[in-house]
Short mmCIF file of C-alpha atoms and ligand atoms in Angstrom, two decimals:
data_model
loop_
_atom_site.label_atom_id
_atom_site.label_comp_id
_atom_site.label_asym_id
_atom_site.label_seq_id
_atom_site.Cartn_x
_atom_site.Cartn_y
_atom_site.Cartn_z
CA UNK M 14 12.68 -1.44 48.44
CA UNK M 15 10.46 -4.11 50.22
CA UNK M 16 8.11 -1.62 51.51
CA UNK M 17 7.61 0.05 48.45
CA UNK M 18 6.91 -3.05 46.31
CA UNK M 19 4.29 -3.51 49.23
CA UNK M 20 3.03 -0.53 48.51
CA UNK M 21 2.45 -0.93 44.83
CA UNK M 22 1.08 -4.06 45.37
CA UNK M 23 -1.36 -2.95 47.50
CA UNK M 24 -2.58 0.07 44.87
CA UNK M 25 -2.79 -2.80 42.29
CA UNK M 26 -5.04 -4.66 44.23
CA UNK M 27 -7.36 -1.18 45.23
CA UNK M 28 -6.98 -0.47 41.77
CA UNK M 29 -8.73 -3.98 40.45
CA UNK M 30 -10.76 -3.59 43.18
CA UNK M 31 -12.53 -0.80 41.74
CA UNK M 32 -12.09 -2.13 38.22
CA UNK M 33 -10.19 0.86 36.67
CA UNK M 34 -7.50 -1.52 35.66
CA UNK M 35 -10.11 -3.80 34.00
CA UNK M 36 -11.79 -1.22 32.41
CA UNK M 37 -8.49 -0.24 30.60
CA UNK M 38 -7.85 -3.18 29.67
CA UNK M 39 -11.02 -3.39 28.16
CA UNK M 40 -10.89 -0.67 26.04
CA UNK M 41 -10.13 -1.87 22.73
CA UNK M 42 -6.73 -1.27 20.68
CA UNK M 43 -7.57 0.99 17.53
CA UNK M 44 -5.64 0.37 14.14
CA UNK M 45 -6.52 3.32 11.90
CA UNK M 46 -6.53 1.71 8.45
CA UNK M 47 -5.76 4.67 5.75
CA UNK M 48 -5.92 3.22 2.37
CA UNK M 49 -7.27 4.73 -1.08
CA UNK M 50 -9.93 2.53 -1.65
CA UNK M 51 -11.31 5.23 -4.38
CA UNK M 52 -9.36 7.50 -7.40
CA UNK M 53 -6.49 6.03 -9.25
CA UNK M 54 -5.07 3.63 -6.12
CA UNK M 55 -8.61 2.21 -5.65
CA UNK M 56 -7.22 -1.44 -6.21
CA UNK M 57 -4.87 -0.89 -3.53
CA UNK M 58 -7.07 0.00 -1.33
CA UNK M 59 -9.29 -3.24 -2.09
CA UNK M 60 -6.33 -5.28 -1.63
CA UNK M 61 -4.47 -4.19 1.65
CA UNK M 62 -8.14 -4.28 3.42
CA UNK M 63 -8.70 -7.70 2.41
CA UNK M 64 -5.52 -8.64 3.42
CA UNK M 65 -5.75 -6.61 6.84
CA UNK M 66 -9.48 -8.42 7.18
CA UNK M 67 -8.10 -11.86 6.19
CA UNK M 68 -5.30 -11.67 9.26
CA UNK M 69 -7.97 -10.70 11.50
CA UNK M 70 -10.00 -13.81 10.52
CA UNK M 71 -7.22 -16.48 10.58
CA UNK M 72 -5.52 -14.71 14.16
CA UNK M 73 -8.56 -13.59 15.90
CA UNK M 74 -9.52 -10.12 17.28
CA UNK M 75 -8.20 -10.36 20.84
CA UNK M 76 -4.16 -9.93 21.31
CA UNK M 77 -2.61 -10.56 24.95
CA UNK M 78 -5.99 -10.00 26.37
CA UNK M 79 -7.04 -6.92 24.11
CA UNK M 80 -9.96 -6.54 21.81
CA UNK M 81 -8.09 -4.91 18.68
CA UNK M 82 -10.55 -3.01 16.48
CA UNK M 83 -10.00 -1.74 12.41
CA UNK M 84 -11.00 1.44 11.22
CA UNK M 85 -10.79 1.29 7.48
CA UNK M 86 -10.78 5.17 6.20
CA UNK M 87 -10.95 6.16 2.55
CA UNK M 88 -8.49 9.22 1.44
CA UNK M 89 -9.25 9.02 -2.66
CA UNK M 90 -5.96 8.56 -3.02
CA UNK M 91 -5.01 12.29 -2.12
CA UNK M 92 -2.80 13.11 0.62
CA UNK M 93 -4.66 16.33 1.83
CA UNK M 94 -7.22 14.17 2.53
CA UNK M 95 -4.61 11.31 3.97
CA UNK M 96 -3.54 14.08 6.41
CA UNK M 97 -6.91 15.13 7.69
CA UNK M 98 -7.94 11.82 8.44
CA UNK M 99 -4.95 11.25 10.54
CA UNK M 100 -5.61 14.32 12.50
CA UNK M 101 -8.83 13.02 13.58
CA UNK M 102 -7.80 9.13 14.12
CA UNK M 103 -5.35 10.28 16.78
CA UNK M 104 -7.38 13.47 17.71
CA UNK M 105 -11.01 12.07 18.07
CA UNK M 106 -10.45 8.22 17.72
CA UNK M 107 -7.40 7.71 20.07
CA UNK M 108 -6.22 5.32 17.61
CA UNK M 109 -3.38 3.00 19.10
CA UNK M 110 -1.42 2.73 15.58
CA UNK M 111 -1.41 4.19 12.04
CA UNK M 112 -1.31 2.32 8.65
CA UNK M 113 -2.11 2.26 5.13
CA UNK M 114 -0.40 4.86 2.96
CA UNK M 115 -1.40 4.10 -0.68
CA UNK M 116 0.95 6.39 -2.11
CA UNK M 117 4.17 8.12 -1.15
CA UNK M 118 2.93 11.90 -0.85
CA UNK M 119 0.18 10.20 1.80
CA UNK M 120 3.11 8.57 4.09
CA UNK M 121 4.94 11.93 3.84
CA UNK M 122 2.23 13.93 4.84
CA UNK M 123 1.02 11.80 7.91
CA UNK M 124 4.63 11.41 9.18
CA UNK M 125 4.57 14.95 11.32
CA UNK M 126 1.56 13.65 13.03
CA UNK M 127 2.83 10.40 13.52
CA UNK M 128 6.49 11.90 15.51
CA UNK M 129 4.40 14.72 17.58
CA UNK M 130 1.89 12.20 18.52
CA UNK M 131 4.78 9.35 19.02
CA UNK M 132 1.77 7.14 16.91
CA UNK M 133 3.52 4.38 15.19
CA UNK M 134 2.85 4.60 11.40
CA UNK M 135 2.99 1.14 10.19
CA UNK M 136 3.21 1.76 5.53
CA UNK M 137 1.94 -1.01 4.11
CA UNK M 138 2.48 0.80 0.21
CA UNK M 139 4.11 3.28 -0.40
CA UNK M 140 7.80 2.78 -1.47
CA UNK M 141 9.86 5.54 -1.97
CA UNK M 142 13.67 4.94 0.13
CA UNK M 143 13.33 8.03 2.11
CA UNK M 144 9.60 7.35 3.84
CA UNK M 145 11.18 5.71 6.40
CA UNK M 146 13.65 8.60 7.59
CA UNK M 147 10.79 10.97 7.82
CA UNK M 148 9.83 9.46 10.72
CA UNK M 149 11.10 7.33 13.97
CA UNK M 150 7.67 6.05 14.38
CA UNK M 151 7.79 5.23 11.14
CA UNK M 152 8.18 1.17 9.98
CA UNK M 153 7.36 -0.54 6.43
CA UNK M 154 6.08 -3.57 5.55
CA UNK M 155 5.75 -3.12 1.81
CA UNK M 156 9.50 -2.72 0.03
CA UNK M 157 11.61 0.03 -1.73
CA UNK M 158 12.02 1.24 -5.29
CA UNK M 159 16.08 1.19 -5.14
CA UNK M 160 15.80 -2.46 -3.76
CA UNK M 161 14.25 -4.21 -6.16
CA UNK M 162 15.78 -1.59 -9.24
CA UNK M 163 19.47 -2.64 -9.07
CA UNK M 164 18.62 -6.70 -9.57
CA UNK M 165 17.11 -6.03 -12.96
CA UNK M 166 20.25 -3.33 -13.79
CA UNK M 167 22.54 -6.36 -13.00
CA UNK M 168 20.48 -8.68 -14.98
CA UNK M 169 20.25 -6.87 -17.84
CA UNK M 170 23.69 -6.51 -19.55
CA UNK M 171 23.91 -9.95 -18.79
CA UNK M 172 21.32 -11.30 -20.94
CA UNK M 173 22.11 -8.59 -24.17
CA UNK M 174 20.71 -5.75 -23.12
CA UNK M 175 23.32 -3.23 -23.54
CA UNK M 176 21.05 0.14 -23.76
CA UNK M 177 18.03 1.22 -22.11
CA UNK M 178 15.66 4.21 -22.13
CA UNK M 179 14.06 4.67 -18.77
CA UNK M 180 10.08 5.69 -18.48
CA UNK M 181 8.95 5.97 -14.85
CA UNK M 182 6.49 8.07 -12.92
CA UNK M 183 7.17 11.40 -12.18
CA UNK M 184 7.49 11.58 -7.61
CA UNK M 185 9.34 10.04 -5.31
CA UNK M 186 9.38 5.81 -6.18
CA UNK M 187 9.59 6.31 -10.03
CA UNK M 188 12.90 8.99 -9.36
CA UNK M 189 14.02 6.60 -6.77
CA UNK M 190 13.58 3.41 -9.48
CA UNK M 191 15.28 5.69 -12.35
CA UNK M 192 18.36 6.77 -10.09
CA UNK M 193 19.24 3.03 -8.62
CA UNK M 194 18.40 1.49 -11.78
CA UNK M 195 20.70 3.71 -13.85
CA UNK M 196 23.49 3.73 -12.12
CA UNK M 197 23.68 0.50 -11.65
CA UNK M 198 23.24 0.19 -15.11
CA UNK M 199 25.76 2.51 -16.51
CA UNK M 200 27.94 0.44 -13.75
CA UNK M 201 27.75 -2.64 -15.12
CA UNK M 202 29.01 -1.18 -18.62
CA UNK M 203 25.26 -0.86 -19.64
CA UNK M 204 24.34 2.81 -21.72
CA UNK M 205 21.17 5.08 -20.55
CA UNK M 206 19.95 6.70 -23.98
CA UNK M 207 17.52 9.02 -22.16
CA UNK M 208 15.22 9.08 -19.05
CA UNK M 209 11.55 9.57 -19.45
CA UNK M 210 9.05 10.89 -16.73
CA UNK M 211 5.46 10.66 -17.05
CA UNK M 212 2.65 12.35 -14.72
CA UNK M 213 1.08 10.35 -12.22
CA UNK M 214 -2.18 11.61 -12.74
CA UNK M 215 -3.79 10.18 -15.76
CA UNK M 216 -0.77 9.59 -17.89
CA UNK M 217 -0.35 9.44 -21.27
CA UNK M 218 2.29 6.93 -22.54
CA UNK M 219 1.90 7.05 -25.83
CA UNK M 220 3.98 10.37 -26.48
CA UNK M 221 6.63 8.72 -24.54
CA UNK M 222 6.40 5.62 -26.18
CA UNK M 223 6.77 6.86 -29.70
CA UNK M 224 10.13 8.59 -28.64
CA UNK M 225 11.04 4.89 -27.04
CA UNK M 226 10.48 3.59 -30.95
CA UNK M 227 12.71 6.83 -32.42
CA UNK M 228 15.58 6.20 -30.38
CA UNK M 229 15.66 2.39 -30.69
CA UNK M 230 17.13 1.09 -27.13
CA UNK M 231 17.33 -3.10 -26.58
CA UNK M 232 15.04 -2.52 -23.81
CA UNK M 233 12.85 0.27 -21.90
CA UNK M 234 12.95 -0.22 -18.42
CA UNK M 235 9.23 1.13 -16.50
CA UNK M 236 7.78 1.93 -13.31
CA UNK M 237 4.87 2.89 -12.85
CA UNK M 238 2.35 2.47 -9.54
CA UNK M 239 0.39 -0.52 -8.99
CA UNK M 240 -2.93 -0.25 -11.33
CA UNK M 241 -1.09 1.72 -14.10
CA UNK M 242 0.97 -1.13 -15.80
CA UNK M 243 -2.23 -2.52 -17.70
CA UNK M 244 -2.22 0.46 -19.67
CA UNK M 245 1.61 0.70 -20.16
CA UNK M 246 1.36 -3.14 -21.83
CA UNK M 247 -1.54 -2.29 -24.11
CA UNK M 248 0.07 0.96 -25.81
CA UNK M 249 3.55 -0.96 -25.64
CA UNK M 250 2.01 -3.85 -27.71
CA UNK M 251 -0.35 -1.54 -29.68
CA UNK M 252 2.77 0.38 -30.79
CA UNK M 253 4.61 -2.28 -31.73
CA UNK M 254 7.72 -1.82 -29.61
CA UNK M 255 8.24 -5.43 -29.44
CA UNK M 256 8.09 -6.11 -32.94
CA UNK M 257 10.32 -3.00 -33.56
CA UNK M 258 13.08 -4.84 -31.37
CA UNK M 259 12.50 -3.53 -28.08
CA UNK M 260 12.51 -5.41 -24.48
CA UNK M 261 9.80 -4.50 -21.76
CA UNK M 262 11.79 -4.81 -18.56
CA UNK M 263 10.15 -3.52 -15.35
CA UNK M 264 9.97 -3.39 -11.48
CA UNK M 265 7.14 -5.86 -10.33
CA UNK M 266 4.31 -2.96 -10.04
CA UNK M 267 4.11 -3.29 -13.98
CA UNK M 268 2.88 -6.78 -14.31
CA UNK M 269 1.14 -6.16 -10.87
CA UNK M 270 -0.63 -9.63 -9.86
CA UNK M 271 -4.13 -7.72 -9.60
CA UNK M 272 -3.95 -7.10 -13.49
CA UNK M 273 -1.50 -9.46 -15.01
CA UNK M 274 -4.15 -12.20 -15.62
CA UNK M 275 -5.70 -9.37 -18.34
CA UNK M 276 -3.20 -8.34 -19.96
CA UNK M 277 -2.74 -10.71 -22.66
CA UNK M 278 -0.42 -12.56 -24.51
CA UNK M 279 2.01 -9.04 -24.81
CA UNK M 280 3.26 -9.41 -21.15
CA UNK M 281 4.40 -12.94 -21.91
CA UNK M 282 7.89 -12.99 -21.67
CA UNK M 283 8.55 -9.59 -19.52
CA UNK M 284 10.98 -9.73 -16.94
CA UNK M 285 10.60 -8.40 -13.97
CA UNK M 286 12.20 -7.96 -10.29
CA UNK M 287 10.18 -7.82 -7.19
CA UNK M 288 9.83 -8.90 -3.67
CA UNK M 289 6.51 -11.01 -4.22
CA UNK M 290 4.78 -12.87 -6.68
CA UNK M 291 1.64 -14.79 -6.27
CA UNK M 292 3.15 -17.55 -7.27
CA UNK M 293 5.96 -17.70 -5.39
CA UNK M 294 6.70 -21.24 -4.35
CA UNK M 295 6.35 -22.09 -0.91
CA UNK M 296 3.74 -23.83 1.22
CA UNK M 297 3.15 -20.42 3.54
CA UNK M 298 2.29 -18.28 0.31
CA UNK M 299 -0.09 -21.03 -1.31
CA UNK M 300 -2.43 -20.64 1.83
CA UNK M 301 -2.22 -17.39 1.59
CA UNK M 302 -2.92 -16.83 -2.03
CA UNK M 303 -5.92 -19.85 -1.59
CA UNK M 304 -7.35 -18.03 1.48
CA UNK M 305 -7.20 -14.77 -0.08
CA UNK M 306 -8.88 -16.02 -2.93
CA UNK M 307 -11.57 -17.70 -1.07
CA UNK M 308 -12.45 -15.16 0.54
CA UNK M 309 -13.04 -11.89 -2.01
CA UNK M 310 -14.51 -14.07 -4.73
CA UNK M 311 -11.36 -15.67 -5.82
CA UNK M 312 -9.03 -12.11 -6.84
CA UNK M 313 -5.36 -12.97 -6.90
CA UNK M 314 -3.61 -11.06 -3.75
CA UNK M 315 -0.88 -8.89 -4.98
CA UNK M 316 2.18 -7.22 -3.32
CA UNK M 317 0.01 -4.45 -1.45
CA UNK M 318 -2.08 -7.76 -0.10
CA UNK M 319 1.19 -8.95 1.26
CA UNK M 320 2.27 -5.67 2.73
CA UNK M 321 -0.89 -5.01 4.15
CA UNK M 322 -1.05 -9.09 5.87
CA UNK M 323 2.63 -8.45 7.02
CA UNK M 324 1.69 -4.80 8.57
CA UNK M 325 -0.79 -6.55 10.65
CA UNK M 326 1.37 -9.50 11.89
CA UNK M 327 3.92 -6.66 12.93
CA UNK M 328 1.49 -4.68 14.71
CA UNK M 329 -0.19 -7.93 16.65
CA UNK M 330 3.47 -9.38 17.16
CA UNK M 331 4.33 -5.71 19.09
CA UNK M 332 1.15 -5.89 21.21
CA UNK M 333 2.14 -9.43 22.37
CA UNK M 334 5.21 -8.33 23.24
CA UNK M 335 3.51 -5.00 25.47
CA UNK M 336 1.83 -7.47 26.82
CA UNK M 337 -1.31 -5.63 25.45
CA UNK M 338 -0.45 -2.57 26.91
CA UNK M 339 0.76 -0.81 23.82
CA UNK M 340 2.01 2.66 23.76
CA UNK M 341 3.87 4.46 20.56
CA UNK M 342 7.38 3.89 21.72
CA UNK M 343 7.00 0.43 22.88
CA UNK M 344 4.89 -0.62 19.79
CA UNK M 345 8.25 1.06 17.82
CA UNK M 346 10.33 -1.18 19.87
CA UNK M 347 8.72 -4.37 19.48
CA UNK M 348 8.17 -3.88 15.66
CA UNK M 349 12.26 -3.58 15.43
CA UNK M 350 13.84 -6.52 14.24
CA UNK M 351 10.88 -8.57 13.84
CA UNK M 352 11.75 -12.06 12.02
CA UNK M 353 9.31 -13.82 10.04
CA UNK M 354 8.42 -16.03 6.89
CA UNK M 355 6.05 -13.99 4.78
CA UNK M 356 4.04 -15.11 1.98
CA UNK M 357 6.84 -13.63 -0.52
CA UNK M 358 9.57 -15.14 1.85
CA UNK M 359 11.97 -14.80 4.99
CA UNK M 360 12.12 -10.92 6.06
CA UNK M 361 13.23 -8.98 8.87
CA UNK M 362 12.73 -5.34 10.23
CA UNK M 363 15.63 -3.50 10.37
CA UNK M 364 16.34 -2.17 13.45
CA UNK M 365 18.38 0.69 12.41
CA UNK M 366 16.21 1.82 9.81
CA UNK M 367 12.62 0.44 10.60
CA UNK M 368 12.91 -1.26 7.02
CA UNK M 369 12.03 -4.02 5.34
CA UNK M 370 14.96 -6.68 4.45
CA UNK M 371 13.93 -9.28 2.10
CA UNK M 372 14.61 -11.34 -0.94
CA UNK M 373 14.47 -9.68 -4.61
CA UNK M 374 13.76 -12.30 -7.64
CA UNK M 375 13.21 -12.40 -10.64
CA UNK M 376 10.30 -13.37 -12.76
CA UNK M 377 9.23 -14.02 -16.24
CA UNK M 378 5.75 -13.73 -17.37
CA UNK M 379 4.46 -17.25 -18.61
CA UNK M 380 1.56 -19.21 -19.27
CA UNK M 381 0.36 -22.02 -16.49
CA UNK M 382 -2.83 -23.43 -17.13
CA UNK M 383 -4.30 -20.57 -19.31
CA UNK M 384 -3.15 -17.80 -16.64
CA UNK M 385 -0.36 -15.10 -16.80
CA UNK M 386 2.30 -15.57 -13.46
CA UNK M 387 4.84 -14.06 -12.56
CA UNK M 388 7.18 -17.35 -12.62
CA UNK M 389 10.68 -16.50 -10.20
CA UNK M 390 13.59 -17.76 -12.14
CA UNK M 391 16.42 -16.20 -9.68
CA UNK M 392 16.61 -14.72 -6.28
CA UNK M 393 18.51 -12.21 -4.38
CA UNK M 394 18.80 -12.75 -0.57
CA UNK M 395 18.36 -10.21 2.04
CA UNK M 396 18.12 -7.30 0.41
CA UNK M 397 18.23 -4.49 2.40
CA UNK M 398 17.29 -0.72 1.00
CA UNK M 399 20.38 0.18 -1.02
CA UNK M 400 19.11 3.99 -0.56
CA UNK M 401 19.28 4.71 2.97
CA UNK M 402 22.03 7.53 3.83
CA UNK M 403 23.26 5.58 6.94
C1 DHB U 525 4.10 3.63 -4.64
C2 DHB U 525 2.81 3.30 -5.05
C3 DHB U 525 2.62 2.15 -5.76
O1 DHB U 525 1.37 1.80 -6.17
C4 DHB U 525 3.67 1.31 -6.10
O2 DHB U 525 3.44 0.21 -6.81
C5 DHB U 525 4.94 1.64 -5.69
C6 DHB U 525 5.17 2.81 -4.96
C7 DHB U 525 4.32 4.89 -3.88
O3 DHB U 525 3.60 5.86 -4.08
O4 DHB U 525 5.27 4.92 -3.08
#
């Protein structure tokens, strides 16, 4: 035993003599940044880099010793394109860790690459329950469609909505926010008077809307993806739906912080759940939303920005604790169960599931000081996915 740890001490010491173990060390730790930052996600895109570059500035670019280095790559938003650019991050680039994934079918399709090439793929977007099961190197920052669905489906009866037609996008987080929203629903005594899909690509509500008017529900509950909510608000209030008697109730992603500010007076008044609003209360999210702000020319961070700053305070946490050495498994490991106060609040990753556990409130749209917030008015502690299997 004492001879041998002799031994390896005396390698060690060859080995810095030559300077192979310094030149490791030196070689930087890659993050391979996958966002769509052009085609219909574009805005996600622009806000998970300039959260990812905003972490950077306020923590540095060195972690236990190691230069870290971002590669931002654009996939348009399609996850063909999502999948060849993974391919070549771990094939040519020897990138250390994955993340982005703009959109569901983007996280699905780099998930084989990230298990055969035991990369950990940190998703700082997408949201639909199952991402995280197609994958153990899988872990999410952002949130999941069935956590924040069932809040609003027990707030609703509650405050005299007693029937609801749902309208949300047609793949995996709008089915995901349909399902957990109307069961819950129906649950709680509350009647489902029919269940809309729309495309994702370039949607047109205003079919669907018009059968919202004919069938006359007390509210229509909507998700759509982050960017696509401005458009649902203007039809909805061009319609009329209000003044016909209906309620706009929606998952966050509809009065998304990037757009809410111009949407007009129509969004005043919807209710909403969701794990982050920029105006969440606390002294940790009012430097974030000032720095953020400060630094791209004063836009409002929404809740890609936070998954996006969170992914990178998971990935720089898990190098610390690797001592900078890294490696997929023990990257994995030191993500798991990671504790923290975000800028939407205390979360945790799940160990079990690689998942995000946080707090669900919410929020009315209301008028501050001539701008549209999301204003929290109740919160849900510690939610954890309601849609995982085990
Ligand atoms: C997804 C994308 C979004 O923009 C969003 O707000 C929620 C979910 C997704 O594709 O998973």
């Amino acid at each position: 035993m004492h001879k041998r740890t002799l031994l390896q001490a005396t390698a060690f010491a060859a080995l810095l003599a030559t300077g192979t173990l310094a030149f490791a060390q030196a070689a930087p730790f890659k993050i391979g940044l996958i966002l769509p930052m052009t085609g219909q996600q574009a805005t996600t895109g622009r806000q998970i880099e300039a959260a990812a570059r905003l972490w950077m500035a306020q923590n540095g670019d060195t972690v236990a010793g190691r230069k870290v280095e971002l590669i931002v790559k654009d996939d348009t938003s399609l996850p063909d394109v999502t999948r060849r650019l993974a391919q070549e991050l771990v094939v040519n680039d020897k990138v250390d860790v994955l993340a982005g994934m703009g959109i569901t079918p983007s996280a699905m399709a780099v998930a084989p690459i990230a298990t055969q090439s035991k990369t950990p793929l940190v998703v700082m977007a997408a949201a639909t329950s199952s991402i995280t099961e197609a994958s153990p190197f899988i872990v999410r920052t952002s949130f999941t469609l069935p956590q924040v669905s069932v809040a609003l489906a027990d707030w609703a009866p509650k405050n005299g909505i007693k029937s609801v037609v749902t309208l949300v996008s047609d793949y995996g987080p709008g089915i995901d926010a349909e399902k957990y929203f109307a069961e819950r629903f129906q649950f709680n005594g509350g009647k489902i008077a029919d269940k809309l899909r729309v495309p994702l690509r370039n949607p047109d509500f205003a079919p669907f809307l018009q059968k919202v008017r004919d069938l006359k529900p007390d509210a229509l509950f909507v998700f759509v993806p982050s960017g696509a909510g401005a458009a649902v608000m203007k039809q909805f209030g061009e319609r009329g739906m209000d003044k016909a008697g209906i309620k706009l109730i929606a998952t966050g992603d509809v009065t998304d912080d990037d757009q809410l500010n111009d949407m007009g007076d129509v969004a005043l008044g919807v209710v909403t759940s969701h794990h982050y609003s920029a105006a969440h209360p606390s002294a940790a999210n009012k430097k974030f939303v000032e720095a953020f702000q400060k630094a791209n020319k004063n836009l409002r961070p929404n809740f890609m920005a936070v998954g996006g700053y969170d992914g990178m305070r998971v990935i720089y946490e898990a190098l610390k604790k690797t001592g900078g050495k890294g490696g997929g498994e023990a990257l994995v490991a030191g993500m798991k169960g990671q504790v923290f106060e975000s800028p939407r609040g205390p979360v945790f990753i799940d160990a079990q599931t690689r998942d995000i556990v946080q707090n669900v409130y919410l929020r009315k749209v209301e008028k501050k000081d001539g701008q549209l917030w999301n204003v929290e008015f109740d919160v849900l502690k510690d939610v954890k996915d309601p849609g995982k299997t085990k």
